Amino acid sequence: MIDTPAAAAANPISQIERDTLATMTRTSWRYWLGLGAAASLVVLGGWAWSTMLRQGLVVTGLNSPVMWGSLITTFVFFIGVSHSGTLISAILFFTRSPLRAAVGRSAEKMTLVAILTAGLYPVIHIGRSWLFFFVLPYPNQRGLWPNFRSPLTWDVFAICSYVTVSALFVYMGMLPDLALLARRIGGWRRPLYRALSLGFSGTDGEWCLLERAYPIFAGIVIPLAISVHSVVSWDFAMTLMPGWHSAIFAPYFVAGAIFSGIAMAILLLGGLRRGYHLGRYIKEAHFELLSKLMLAMSLVMTFVYATEFFMAFYRGDSTEAELFRWRATGAYAPIFWLVVVCNSVVPLVCFWKRARRSLPVLIVVSVVVTIGMWFERFLFIVTTLAHNFDPFAWRLYVPTLRELAICLGGFGWFVMLFLLLIKIFPSMSVAETMEGEHASLGEGPHA
Amino acid sequence: MREELVAVFADPDGAARALRALHEDQVTTARVVSSAPFPAVHQTGRPGPWRALGWIALVGGLTGLSCAMALEVATSRSMDLIVGGKPIVSWTAFGVVMFELTMLFAGLSNFAALVILSAFTRRTVSRRARGEVTTDRLVVIVPLEGCSADREAAIRRALSGAVEVRP
């Protein structure tokens, strides 16, 4: 990066371009270390999955009645992470927040990468992954057809729609930057950027169309993002199982998704800021805003946990009351209390202003929240199945090392895709950053 | 070759001042090419066919809704699904897929409309002028067809803040 103050003062717009493209043009040993670690996890997960493909679901700890375990937990977790990126970006766009130029693009990329990761897990979980296309509605000779009453079928439509729309949302916002890259970056990437920019050249008419089309798209993305996580929650809530059959599930999932997504966004943005010296753009104030939002979501989650327990004990359903008592005191109690500490207690540190403005503290809190949210998903999926109506069928579930390896592989896959994306596409919107910086300069040196 | 003046500006404020001067001289045909949506872009009075975008997204959304209804209703009736005595066509259950496809088609049509309309819009600016733009250079293009010598001189005066003015 050409980061001298003198150069910046001489031509701030060129400096912005250099800074915002820094993630693409500079590669440090830390990047290779991160990519190598992530790729190693992917190899580990891939190996574990290959053994599952050869030997079947017997290599997992799944049993009857606990037929959903850590793989579905990871699916729900990553759907949650994906949920908040696009939502944050679209909401920041509508509120004209200055935060968006710095945070929006990375959050959108996080969404895309997370949903591509999440989509792997139902395919892995079904065991015979090569037959996943059976869920798709297309004419076939087997006489099979998906039942449109099933939330699992809704899931397929919701996730496919969300992947497509999220990808287009990132792409649409990136068109001006791709046109810029087609002019500025040489080598094999130039024809790629030229093709991807779809001829965008920055005429006033094109800008006007883009500025009108983008809010329409953002308006489409917000309800779609909310619907995706609501549909995932209905995979559980539409059953009659204790602990799942609850009207609160959709908003509970949405709040949890935003919570885990913000934690992940803080981790990724913190890494970008540290790794590429982007403190001028990704500012302390941005992290403070995100931490306030994380704190608010933590309080919402605590309220939901409390409401679930209150309803379970108050409404007189003995099965549900027993389930919730068992969650807090039974075999999975350590996980329950871990979730409470991670999601309800630790984030309270964000009430303290110095903590909100300290990146190391926020990184630690975000890691804790990420762990807490994965275990929260695990807890409500597994405990309901392990301890439902029939005491005769109660059975514990412990994930095997291979299952855990597949889950870790998902985290590696997520990080690896994100690191590859920041190398191919800019992590901040060059056009929006220039527009914002120009507006903030006001009648400064250019007047 | 088009008869036009191509003025290159080193900063957005200079381009905005030139456009204001052109407006004062009743020149409203100027176009701007820039790498970011600076305020100068909004002063050209050439907004493009943006009103069509909302309608296209709406039509796309309704198409998606129709496709979802056709898919769910027609196939559920023809496939003899086992529904445990419940109605074959259940609008409550079908609503989710209808919503998803409505949003998907609205998004796809909005994006397609942006790409197609942008392609038509940029053809009104010469390729040479579009090629002049970089992150730190904006281009203002003023057509000169039918301009008198006095008017051309007034246009050149308005563009005097440019780094370079070329015919």
Coordinates of C-alpha atoms in Angstrom, one line a residue:
Chain A
M1 CA 0.0 0.0 0.0
I2 CA 1.2 3.5 -0.7
D3 CA 0.2 4.9 2.6
T4 CA 2.2 8.1 3.0
P5 CA 0.4 11.1 4.4
A6 CA 2.0 13.3 1.8
A7 CA 0.7 11.2 -1.1
A8 CA -2.8 11.1 0.5
A9 CA -2.8 14.9 0.9
A10 CA -1.7 15.3 -2.7
N11 CA -4.4 13.2 -4.2
P12 CA -6.9 11.8 -1.7
I13 CA -9.0 10.0 -4.3
S14 CA -6.1 8.0 -5.7
Q15 CA -5.1 7.2 -2.1
I16 CA -8.6 5.9 -1.4
E17 CA -8.4 3.7 -4.5
R18 CA -5.1 2.3 -3.3
D19 CA -6.3 1.7 0.2
T20 CA -9.6 0.2 -0.7
L21 CA -8.0 -2.2 -3.2
A22 CA -5.2 -3.0 -0.7
T23 CA -6.8 -6.4 0.1
M24 CA -6.4 -7.4 -3.5
T25 CA -2.9 -6.0 -4.2
R26 CA -1.0 -6.9 -1.0
T27 CA -0.5 -10.4 0.3
S28 CA 1.2 -10.7 3.7
W29 CA 2.5 -13.9 5.4
R30 CA -0.5 -13.6 7.7
Y31 CA -2.8 -14.0 4.8
W32 CA -1.0 -17.2 3.6
L33 CA -1.0 -18.4 7.2
G34 CA -4.8 -17.9 7.5
L35 CA -5.5 -19.4 4.1
G36 CA -3.2 -22.4 4.9
A37 CA -4.9 -23.0 8.3
A38 CA -8.4 -22.7 6.7
A39 CA -7.4 -25.0 3.8
S40 CA -6.1 -27.6 6.3
L41 CA -9.4 -27.6 8.1
V42 CA -11.1 -28.1 4.8
V43 CA -8.9 -31.0 4.0
L44 CA -9.6 -32.5 7.4
G45 CA -13.4 -32.0 7.0
G46 CA -13.2 -33.4 3.4
W47 CA -11.4 -36.5 4.6
A48 CA -14.0 -37.0 7.4
W49 CA -16.8 -36.6 4.9
S50 CA -15.2 -39.0 2.5
T51 CA -15.2 -41.7 5.2
M52 CA -18.8 -40.9 5.8
L53 CA -19.6 -41.3 2.1
R54 CA -17.8 -44.7 2.1
Q55 CA -19.1 -46.1 5.3
G56 CA -22.4 -44.3 5.7
L57 CA -24.0 -42.4 8.6
V58 CA -22.7 -45.1 11.0
V59 CA -19.6 -43.0 11.4
T60 CA -21.7 -40.3 13.1
G61 CA -23.2 -40.3 16.6
L62 CA -26.7 -40.0 15.2
N63 CA -29.3 -42.5 16.5
S64 CA -33.0 -42.9 16.9
P65 CA -34.5 -40.6 18.0
V66 CA -31.6 -38.0 17.7
M67 CA -31.5 -38.0 13.9
W68 CA -30.3 -34.4 13.7
G69 CA -27.0 -33.5 15.3
S70 CA -23.9 -31.4 14.8
L71 CA -24.2 -31.3 11.0
I72 CA -27.7 -29.7 11.1
T73 CA -26.5 -27.5 14.0
T74 CA -23.7 -26.2 11.7
F75 CA -26.3 -25.7 8.9
V76 CA -28.5 -23.6 11.2
F77 CA -25.6 -21.7 12.5
F78 CA -24.2 -20.7 9.1
I79 CA -27.7 -19.8 7.9
G80 CA -27.8 -17.4 10.8
V81 CA -24.5 -15.9 10.0
S82 CA -25.5 -15.5 6.4
H83 CA -28.7 -13.8 7.4
S84 CA -27.2 -10.8 9.0
G85 CA -24.7 -9.7 6.4
T86 CA -27.1 -8.8 3.7
L87 CA -29.6 -7.5 6.2
I88 CA -27.0 -5.2 7.8
S89 CA -25.9 -3.9 4.4
A90 CA -29.4 -3.2 3.2
I91 CA -30.5 -1.5 6.4
L92 CA -27.4 0.6 6.5
F93 CA -28.1 1.6 2.9
F94 CA -31.7 2.7 3.7
T95 CA -30.6 4.6 6.8
R96 CA -27.8 6.3 4.7
S97 CA -25.4 5.3 7.3
P98 CA -21.7 6.2 6.8
L99 CA -20.9 2.8 8.3
R100 CA -22.0 1.2 5.0
A101 CA -19.1 2.1 2.8
A102 CA -16.7 0.4 5.2
V103 CA -18.8 -2.5 6.4
G104 CA -21.3 -3.2 3.7
R105 CA -19.3 -5.1 1.1
S106 CA -17.5 -7.4 3.7
A107 CA -20.9 -8.1 5.3
E108 CA -22.4 -9.0 1.9
K109 CA -19.4 -11.3 1.1
M110 CA -19.8 -12.9 4.5
T111 CA -23.5 -13.6 3.7
L112 CA -22.6 -15.2 0.4
V113 CA -19.8 -17.3 1.8
A114 CA -21.9 -18.3 4.8
I115 CA -24.9 -19.5 2.8
L116 CA -22.6 -21.4 0.4
T117 CA -21.2 -23.1 3.5
A118 CA -24.6 -23.7 5.1
G119 CA -25.9 -25.2 1.9
L120 CA -23.3 -28.0 2.1
Y121 CA -24.6 -29.4 5.4
P122 CA -28.0 -30.7 4.5
V123 CA -26.4 -32.4 1.5
I124 CA -23.7 -33.9 3.8
H125 CA -26.3 -34.8 6.4
I126 CA -28.5 -36.9 4.1
G127 CA -25.6 -39.4 3.9
R128 CA -26.1 -40.4 0.3
S129 CA -25.2 -36.9 -0.9
W130 CA -25.1 -37.8 -4.5
L131 CA -28.9 -38.1 -4.4
F132 CA -29.5 -34.6 -3.1
F133 CA -31.3 -33.6 -6.3
F134 CA -34.2 -35.8 -5.2
V135 CA -35.5 -32.8 -3.3
L136 CA -35.8 -30.7 -6.5
P137 CA -39.1 -30.5 -8.3
Y138 CA -38.4 -31.8 -11.8
P139 CA -40.2 -34.4 -13.8
N140 CA -38.7 -37.9 -13.2
Q141 CA -39.4 -41.5 -13.7
R142 CA -39.4 -42.4 -10.0
G143 CA -42.8 -40.9 -9.4
L144 CA -41.3 -38.7 -6.7
W145 CA -42.4 -35.2 -6.2
P146 CA -41.6 -32.8 -3.3
N147 CA -44.4 -32.1 -0.9
F148 CA -45.0 -28.3 -0.9
R149 CA -46.5 -28.6 2.5
S150 CA -43.2 -29.6 4.0
P151 CA -41.0 -26.9 5.6
L152 CA -38.0 -28.9 4.3
T153 CA -39.2 -28.2 0.7
W154 CA -39.8 -24.5 1.7
D155 CA -36.2 -24.5 2.8
V156 CA -34.9 -25.6 -0.6
F157 CA -36.8 -22.8 -2.3
A158 CA -35.8 -20.2 0.4
I159 CA -32.1 -21.0 0.4
C160 CA -31.9 -21.2 -3.4
S161 CA -33.7 -17.9 -3.7
Y162 CA -31.5 -16.3 -1.0
V163 CA -28.2 -17.5 -2.6
T164 CA -29.3 -16.1 -6.0
V165 CA -30.5 -12.8 -4.7
S166 CA -27.6 -12.3 -2.2
A167 CA -25.1 -13.0 -5.0
L168 CA -26.8 -10.5 -7.3
F169 CA -27.0 -7.9 -4.5
V170 CA -23.2 -8.1 -4.0
Y171 CA -22.7 -8.1 -7.7
M172 CA -24.9 -5.2 -8.4
G173 CA -23.1 -3.0 -5.8
M174 CA -19.8 -4.1 -7.2
L175 CA -20.4 -3.2 -10.8
P176 CA -18.7 0.2 -10.6
D177 CA -15.7 -1.3 -8.8
L178 CA -15.4 -4.1 -11.4
A179 CA -15.4 -1.5 -14.2
L180 CA -12.6 0.4 -12.3
L181 CA -10.6 -2.9 -11.8
A182 CA -10.9 -3.6 -15.5
R183 CA -9.0 -0.4 -16.1
R184 CA -6.5 -0.7 -13.3
I185 CA -5.6 -4.3 -12.9
G186 CA -3.6 -6.1 -15.5
G187 CA -2.8 -9.8 -16.2
W188 CA -5.3 -12.6 -16.3
R189 CA -7.8 -10.7 -14.1
R190 CA -8.4 -7.9 -16.6
P191 CA -10.6 -9.8 -19.0
L192 CA -12.4 -11.3 -16.1
Y193 CA -13.2 -7.9 -14.6
R194 CA -14.1 -6.6 -18.1
A195 CA -16.6 -9.3 -18.6
L196 CA -18.0 -9.1 -15.1
S197 CA -18.4 -5.3 -15.2
L198 CA -21.0 -5.8 -18.0
G199 CA -19.8 -2.7 -19.8
F200 CA -20.5 -0.4 -16.9
S201 CA -18.6 2.8 -17.7
G202 CA -19.9 5.4 -15.2
T203 CA -22.1 7.6 -17.4
D204 CA -24.6 9.8 -15.5
G205 CA -27.5 7.7 -16.9
E206 CA -25.9 4.4 -15.6
W207 CA -25.3 5.9 -12.2
C208 CA -28.9 7.1 -12.0
L209 CA -30.2 3.7 -13.0
L210 CA -27.9 1.9 -10.5
E211 CA -29.0 4.3 -7.7
R212 CA -32.6 3.5 -8.5
A213 CA -32.2 -0.2 -9.0
Y214 CA -30.2 -0.7 -5.8
P215 CA -32.9 0.4 -3.3
I216 CA -35.4 -1.8 -5.1
F217 CA -33.0 -4.7 -4.7
A218 CA -32.3 -3.9 -1.1
G219 CA -36.0 -3.7 -0.5
I220 CA -36.3 -7.3 -1.9
V221 CA -33.3 -8.6 0.0
I222 CA -34.6 -7.6 3.5
P223 CA -37.9 -9.5 3.6
L224 CA -36.1 -12.4 1.8
A225 CA -33.4 -12.6 4.4
I226 CA -36.0 -12.5 7.2
S227 CA -38.0 -15.2 5.4
V228 CA -35.0 -17.5 5.0
H229 CA -34.3 -17.8 8.7
S230 CA -38.0 -17.9 9.5
V231 CA -38.4 -20.9 7.2
V232 CA -35.4 -22.6 8.8
S233 CA -37.0 -22.1 12.2
W234 CA -40.2 -23.6 10.8
D235 CA -38.3 -26.8 10.0
F236 CA -38.5 -27.2 13.8
A237 CA -41.5 -25.1 14.8
M238 CA -43.9 -26.9 12.4
T239 CA -43.4 -30.2 14.2
L240 CA -45.3 -30.9 17.5
M241 CA -42.1 -31.6 19.4
P242 CA -41.7 -30.1 22.9
G243 CA -39.3 -27.2 22.8
W244 CA -39.8 -26.6 19.1
H245 CA -43.5 -26.1 18.6
S246 CA -43.5 -22.5 19.4
A247 CA -44.8 -19.3 17.7
I248 CA -41.7 -17.4 19.0
F249 CA -39.3 -19.5 16.9
A250 CA -39.2 -17.3 13.8
P251 CA -38.4 -14.0 15.5
Y252 CA -36.1 -16.0 17.9
F253 CA -34.1 -17.4 15.0
V254 CA -34.0 -14.0 13.3
A255 CA -32.6 -12.3 16.4
G256 CA -30.1 -15.1 17.0
A257 CA -29.1 -14.9 13.3
I258 CA -28.4 -11.2 13.6
F259 CA -26.5 -11.8 16.9
S260 CA -24.2 -14.4 15.5
G261 CA -23.8 -12.5 12.2
I262 CA -22.7 -9.4 14.0
A263 CA -20.2 -11.3 16.0
M264 CA -18.8 -12.9 12.8
A265 CA -18.8 -9.5 11.0
I266 CA -16.7 -8.0 13.9
L267 CA -14.2 -10.8 13.6
L268 CA -13.9 -10.5 9.8
L269 CA -13.7 -6.7 9.8
G270 CA -11.3 -6.7 12.7
G271 CA -9.1 -9.0 10.7
L272 CA -9.3 -6.8 7.6
R273 CA -8.5 -3.6 9.7
R274 CA -5.5 -5.2 11.4
G275 CA -4.2 -7.1 8.4
Y276 CA -4.5 -4.3 5.8
H277 CA -4.1 -1.2 8.0
L278 CA -7.6 0.1 7.1
G279 CA -8.1 2.0 10.3
R280 CA -8.8 5.1 8.2
Y281 CA -12.0 3.5 6.8
I282 CA -13.0 0.8 9.3
K283 CA -13.0 3.0 12.3
E284 CA -13.4 2.5 16.1
A285 CA -16.8 4.2 15.8
H286 CA -17.9 1.5 13.4
F287 CA -17.0 -1.3 15.8
E288 CA -18.7 0.6 18.6
L289 CA -21.9 0.7 16.6
L290 CA -21.7 -3.0 15.9
S291 CA -21.0 -3.8 19.5
K292 CA -24.0 -1.8 20.6
L293 CA -26.1 -3.8 18.1
M294 CA -24.6 -7.0 19.4
L295 CA -25.4 -6.0 23.0
A296 CA -29.0 -5.2 22.0
M297 CA -29.3 -8.6 20.3
S298 CA -27.8 -10.3 23.4
L299 CA -30.5 -8.8 25.6
V300 CA -33.2 -9.9 23.1
M301 CA -31.8 -13.4 23.2
T302 CA -31.8 -13.4 27.0
F303 CA -35.4 -12.3 27.0
V304 CA -36.3 -15.1 24.5
Y305 CA -34.5 -17.7 26.7
A306 CA -36.4 -16.5 29.7
T307 CA -39.7 -16.4 27.9
E308 CA -39.2 -20.0 26.7
F309 CA -38.6 -21.2 30.2
F310 CA -41.5 -19.1 31.6
M311 CA -43.9 -20.5 29.0
A312 CA -42.7 -24.1 29.5
F313 CA -43.4 -24.0 33.2
Y314 CA -46.5 -21.8 33.3
R315 CA -48.7 -23.4 30.6
G316 CA -48.9 -26.8 32.3
D317 CA -47.5 -29.0 29.6
S318 CA -45.6 -31.6 31.6
T319 CA -43.5 -32.8 28.6
E320 CA -42.3 -29.4 27.8
A321 CA -41.7 -28.5 31.5
E322 CA -39.7 -31.7 31.9
L323 CA -37.7 -30.9 28.8
F324 CA -36.7 -27.5 29.9
R325 CA -35.9 -28.7 33.4
W326 CA -33.7 -31.4 31.8
R327 CA -31.9 -28.8 29.6
A328 CA -30.8 -26.8 32.6
T329 CA -30.0 -29.7 34.9
G330 CA -29.6 -32.9 32.8
A331 CA -26.8 -34.4 30.7
Y332 CA -26.5 -31.3 28.5
A333 CA -26.6 -28.8 31.4
P334 CA -22.9 -27.8 31.0
I335 CA -23.8 -26.8 27.4
F336 CA -26.8 -24.9 28.6
W337 CA -24.9 -22.9 31.1
L338 CA -22.1 -22.4 28.6
V339 CA -24.7 -20.9 26.2
V340 CA -26.1 -18.6 28.9
V341 CA -22.6 -17.4 29.8
C342 CA -21.5 -16.9 26.2
N343 CA -24.7 -15.3 24.9
S344 CA -26.2 -13.5 27.9
V345 CA -23.4 -12.7 30.3
V346 CA -20.2 -12.0 28.3
P347 CA -21.8 -9.6 25.8
L348 CA -22.8 -7.4 28.8
V349 CA -19.2 -6.2 28.8
C350 CA -20.3 -4.0 25.9
F351 CA -22.2 -1.8 28.4
W352 CA -18.7 -0.5 29.2
K353 CA -17.7 2.2 26.7
R354 CA -14.0 1.3 26.9
A355 CA -14.8 -2.3 26.0
R356 CA -16.9 -1.1 23.0
R357 CA -13.9 0.9 21.7
S358 CA -11.3 -1.8 22.2
L359 CA -10.9 -4.1 19.2
P360 CA -9.1 -6.9 21.2
V361 CA -12.0 -7.0 23.7
L362 CA -14.6 -7.0 20.9
I363 CA -12.7 -9.8 19.1
V364 CA -12.8 -11.9 22.3
V365 CA -16.5 -11.2 22.9
S366 CA -17.2 -12.1 19.3
V367 CA -15.4 -15.4 19.5
V368 CA -17.3 -16.2 22.7
V369 CA -20.6 -15.3 21.1
T370 CA -19.8 -17.4 18.0
I371 CA -19.1 -20.4 20.2
G372 CA -22.1 -19.7 22.3
M373 CA -24.4 -19.5 19.2
W374 CA -23.2 -22.7 17.7
F375 CA -23.8 -24.5 21.0
E376 CA -27.2 -22.8 21.4
R377 CA -28.2 -24.3 18.0
F378 CA -26.8 -27.7 19.1
L379 CA -28.7 -27.5 22.5
F380 CA -32.2 -26.9 21.2
I381 CA -31.9 -29.3 18.3
V382 CA -30.4 -32.2 20.3
T383 CA -32.2 -31.9 23.6
T384 CA -35.7 -31.9 22.1
L385 CA -34.9 -35.0 20.1
A386 CA -33.1 -36.7 23.0
H387 CA -35.8 -36.1 25.6
N388 CA -39.2 -35.9 24.0
F389 CA -42.6 -37.5 24.7
D390 CA -41.7 -41.1 25.2
P391 CA -39.3 -41.8 28.1
F392 CA -38.7 -45.2 26.7
A393 CA -37.0 -43.6 23.6
W394 CA -34.9 -41.1 25.5
R395 CA -31.3 -41.4 24.3
L396 CA -28.2 -39.2 24.4
Y397 CA -26.3 -38.0 21.4
V398 CA -22.6 -37.4 21.4
P399 CA -21.0 -36.3 18.1
T400 CA -18.1 -38.4 16.9
L401 CA -14.7 -36.9 16.1
R402 CA -15.5 -37.3 12.4
E403 CA -18.7 -35.3 12.7
L404 CA -16.8 -32.6 14.6
A405 CA -14.1 -32.7 11.9
I406 CA -16.8 -32.1 9.2
C407 CA -18.1 -29.2 11.2
L408 CA -14.6 -27.7 11.6
G409 CA -14.1 -28.2 7.9
G410 CA -17.2 -26.0 7.4
F411 CA -15.5 -23.2 9.4
G412 CA -12.4 -23.7 7.4
W413 CA -14.4 -23.6 4.2
F414 CA -16.1 -20.4 5.3
V415 CA -12.8 -18.6 6.1
M416 CA -11.0 -19.9 3.0
L417 CA -13.8 -18.7 0.7
F418 CA -13.8 -15.3 2.4
L419 CA -10.0 -15.0 2.1
L420 CA -10.2 -16.0 -1.6
L421 CA -13.0 -13.5 -2.3
I422 CA -11.1 -10.6 -0.7
K423 CA -8.2 -11.4 -3.0
I424 CA -10.4 -11.3 -6.1
F425 CA -12.9 -8.6 -5.3
P426 CA -12.5 -5.4 -3.3
S427 CA -13.6 -5.6 0.3
M428 CA -14.9 -2.1 0.4
S429 CA -16.8 -0.2 -2.2
V430 CA -14.4 2.1 -3.9
A431 CA -17.1 4.2 -5.4
E432 CA -19.0 4.6 -2.2
T433 CA -15.8 5.3 -0.2
M434 CA -14.8 8.0 -2.7
E435 CA -18.3 9.5 -2.6
G436 CA -18.3 9.5 1.2
E437 CA -14.8 10.9 1.5
H438 CA -15.6 13.6 -1.1
A439 CA -18.7 14.6 0.8
S440 CA -16.7 14.7 4.1
L441 CA -14.0 16.9 2.5
G442 CA -16.7 19.4 1.8
E443 CA -15.2 22.7 0.7
G444 CA -11.8 21.5 1.6
P445 CA -8.8 21.3 -0.7
H446 CA -10.9 20.7 -3.8
A447 CA -13.2 23.7 -3.5
Chain B
M1 CA -17.6 10.9 -35.4
R2 CA -19.8 13.0 -33.0
E3 CA -19.4 16.7 -32.8
E4 CA -18.8 17.3 -29.1
L5 CA -16.5 18.8 -26.6
V6 CA -14.8 16.5 -24.1
A7 CA -13.6 18.2 -20.9
V8 CA -11.5 16.3 -18.4
F9 CA -11.7 17.5 -14.8
A10 CA -9.3 16.6 -12.0
D11 CA -11.9 16.8 -9.2
P12 CA -15.7 16.5 -8.8
D13 CA -16.2 20.1 -7.6
G14 CA -14.6 21.5 -10.7
A15 CA -17.0 19.4 -12.8
A16 CA -19.9 20.5 -10.7
R17 CA -19.0 24.2 -11.2
A18 CA -18.7 23.7 -14.9
L19 CA -22.1 22.1 -15.1
R20 CA -23.7 24.9 -13.1
A21 CA -22.1 27.4 -15.5
L22 CA -23.5 25.4 -18.4
H23 CA -26.9 25.4 -16.9
E24 CA -26.8 29.1 -16.5
D25 CA -26.0 29.3 -20.2
Q26 CA -29.1 27.2 -20.9
V27 CA -26.9 24.2 -22.0
T28 CA -28.8 21.2 -20.6
T29 CA -27.4 18.5 -22.9
A30 CA -24.1 18.0 -21.1
R31 CA -23.3 14.5 -19.9
V32 CA -20.9 13.3 -17.1
V33 CA -18.9 10.2 -16.9
S34 CA -17.3 9.5 -13.5
S35 CA -16.0 6.6 -11.3
A36 CA -18.3 7.4 -8.4
P37 CA -21.7 9.0 -8.1
F38 CA -20.4 12.5 -7.2
P39 CA -22.9 15.4 -6.9
A40 CA -21.9 16.5 -10.4
V41 CA -23.6 13.4 -11.8
H42 CA -26.9 14.5 -10.4
Q43 CA -26.7 17.9 -12.1
T44 CA -26.9 16.7 -15.7
G45 CA -30.7 16.3 -16.0
R46 CA -30.1 13.0 -17.8
P47 CA -31.5 10.6 -15.3
G48 CA -32.1 7.7 -17.7
P49 CA -35.2 5.5 -17.9
W50 CA -35.3 4.8 -14.1
R51 CA -39.0 4.9 -13.7
A52 CA -39.3 1.7 -15.7
L53 CA -37.2 -0.2 -13.1
G54 CA -39.9 -0.4 -10.4
W55 CA -42.5 -1.5 -12.9
I56 CA -40.2 -4.2 -14.3
A57 CA -39.5 -5.5 -10.8
L58 CA -43.3 -5.6 -10.1
V59 CA -44.0 -7.5 -13.3
G60 CA -41.1 -9.8 -12.5
G61 CA -42.5 -10.4 -9.1
L62 CA -46.0 -11.2 -10.4
T63 CA -44.5 -13.6 -12.9
G64 CA -42.7 -15.4 -10.1
L65 CA -45.9 -15.6 -8.1
S66 CA -47.7 -17.0 -11.1
C67 CA -45.0 -19.5 -11.7
A68 CA -45.0 -20.6 -8.1
M69 CA -48.8 -21.0 -8.2
A70 CA -48.7 -23.0 -11.4
L71 CA -45.9 -25.2 -10.1
E72 CA -47.5 -26.0 -6.8
V73 CA -51.2 -26.3 -7.8
A74 CA -50.7 -28.0 -11.1
T75 CA -48.1 -30.5 -9.9
S76 CA -49.8 -31.3 -6.6
R77 CA -53.0 -32.1 -8.5
S78 CA -51.3 -34.2 -11.1
M79 CA -48.9 -36.2 -8.9
D80 CA -51.5 -37.7 -6.6
L81 CA -49.6 -36.7 -3.4
I82 CA -50.6 -38.4 -0.2
V83 CA -51.9 -35.6 2.0
G84 CA -53.7 -37.5 4.8
G85 CA -57.2 -36.2 3.9
K86 CA -56.2 -32.6 3.8
P87 CA -56.9 -30.5 0.7
I88 CA -54.6 -31.0 -2.2
V89 CA -54.3 -27.3 -2.8
S90 CA -53.4 -25.6 0.5
W91 CA -52.9 -21.9 0.1
T92 CA -51.4 -21.4 3.6
A93 CA -48.7 -24.0 3.0
F94 CA -48.1 -22.9 -0.6
G95 CA -47.7 -19.3 0.4
V96 CA -44.1 -19.7 1.4
V97 CA -42.8 -20.9 -2.0
M98 CA -45.0 -18.3 -3.7
F99 CA -43.3 -15.6 -1.6
E100 CA -39.8 -16.9 -2.3
L101 CA -40.4 -17.1 -6.0
T102 CA -42.1 -13.7 -6.1
M103 CA -39.0 -12.2 -4.5
L104 CA -36.6 -14.2 -6.6
F105 CA -38.2 -13.2 -9.9
A106 CA -38.5 -9.6 -8.8
G107 CA -34.8 -9.5 -8.0
L108 CA -33.8 -11.2 -11.3
S109 CA -35.9 -8.9 -13.4
N110 CA -34.7 -5.8 -11.6
F111 CA -31.1 -6.8 -12.3
A112 CA -31.8 -7.7 -15.9
A113 CA -33.5 -4.4 -16.4
L114 CA -30.6 -2.5 -14.9
V115 CA -28.1 -4.3 -17.2
I116 CA -30.2 -3.8 -20.4
L117 CA -31.2 -0.2 -19.7
S118 CA -27.7 0.7 -18.8
A119 CA -26.4 -0.7 -22.1
F120 CA -28.9 1.5 -24.0
T121 CA -28.1 4.6 -21.8
R122 CA -24.3 4.5 -22.2
R123 CA -24.5 4.2 -26.0
T124 CA -25.5 7.9 -26.0
V125 CA -21.9 8.8 -24.8
S126 CA -19.0 8.2 -27.1
R127 CA -16.6 5.3 -26.3
R128 CA -13.7 7.8 -26.5
A129 CA -15.2 10.0 -23.8
R130 CA -16.0 7.0 -21.6
G131 CA -12.4 5.8 -21.9
E132 CA -11.0 9.0 -20.4
V133 CA -12.4 8.3 -16.9
T134 CA -10.2 7.2 -14.0
T135 CA -10.8 7.4 -10.3
D136 CA -9.3 10.9 -10.2
R137 CA -10.6 12.2 -13.5
L138 CA -14.2 13.1 -14.5
V139 CA -15.3 13.8 -18.0
V140 CA -18.0 16.3 -19.0
I141 CA -19.2 15.9 -22.6
V142 CA -21.1 18.7 -24.3
P143 CA -22.7 18.0 -27.8
L144 CA -22.1 20.7 -30.3
E145 CA -24.5 19.8 -33.0
G146 CA -26.2 22.9 -34.3
C147 CA -24.2 25.3 -32.0
S148 CA -23.4 28.8 -33.2
A149 CA -19.9 30.1 -32.7
D150 CA -21.0 32.3 -29.8
R151 CA -22.7 29.5 -28.1
E152 CA -19.6 27.3 -28.5
A153 CA -17.5 30.1 -27.0
A154 CA -19.8 30.3 -24.1
I155 CA -19.6 26.5 -23.6
R156 CA -15.8 26.7 -23.7
R157 CA -15.8 29.5 -21.1
A158 CA -18.0 27.3 -18.8
L159 CA -15.5 24.5 -19.2
S160 CA -12.5 26.7 -18.5
G161 CA -11.8 25.0 -15.2
A162 CA -11.1 21.7 -16.9
V163 CA -7.6 20.2 -17.1
E164 CA -8.1 19.6 -20.7
V165 CA -10.8 20.3 -23.3
R166 CA -10.8 18.4 -26.6
P167 CA -13.1 18.5 -29.5

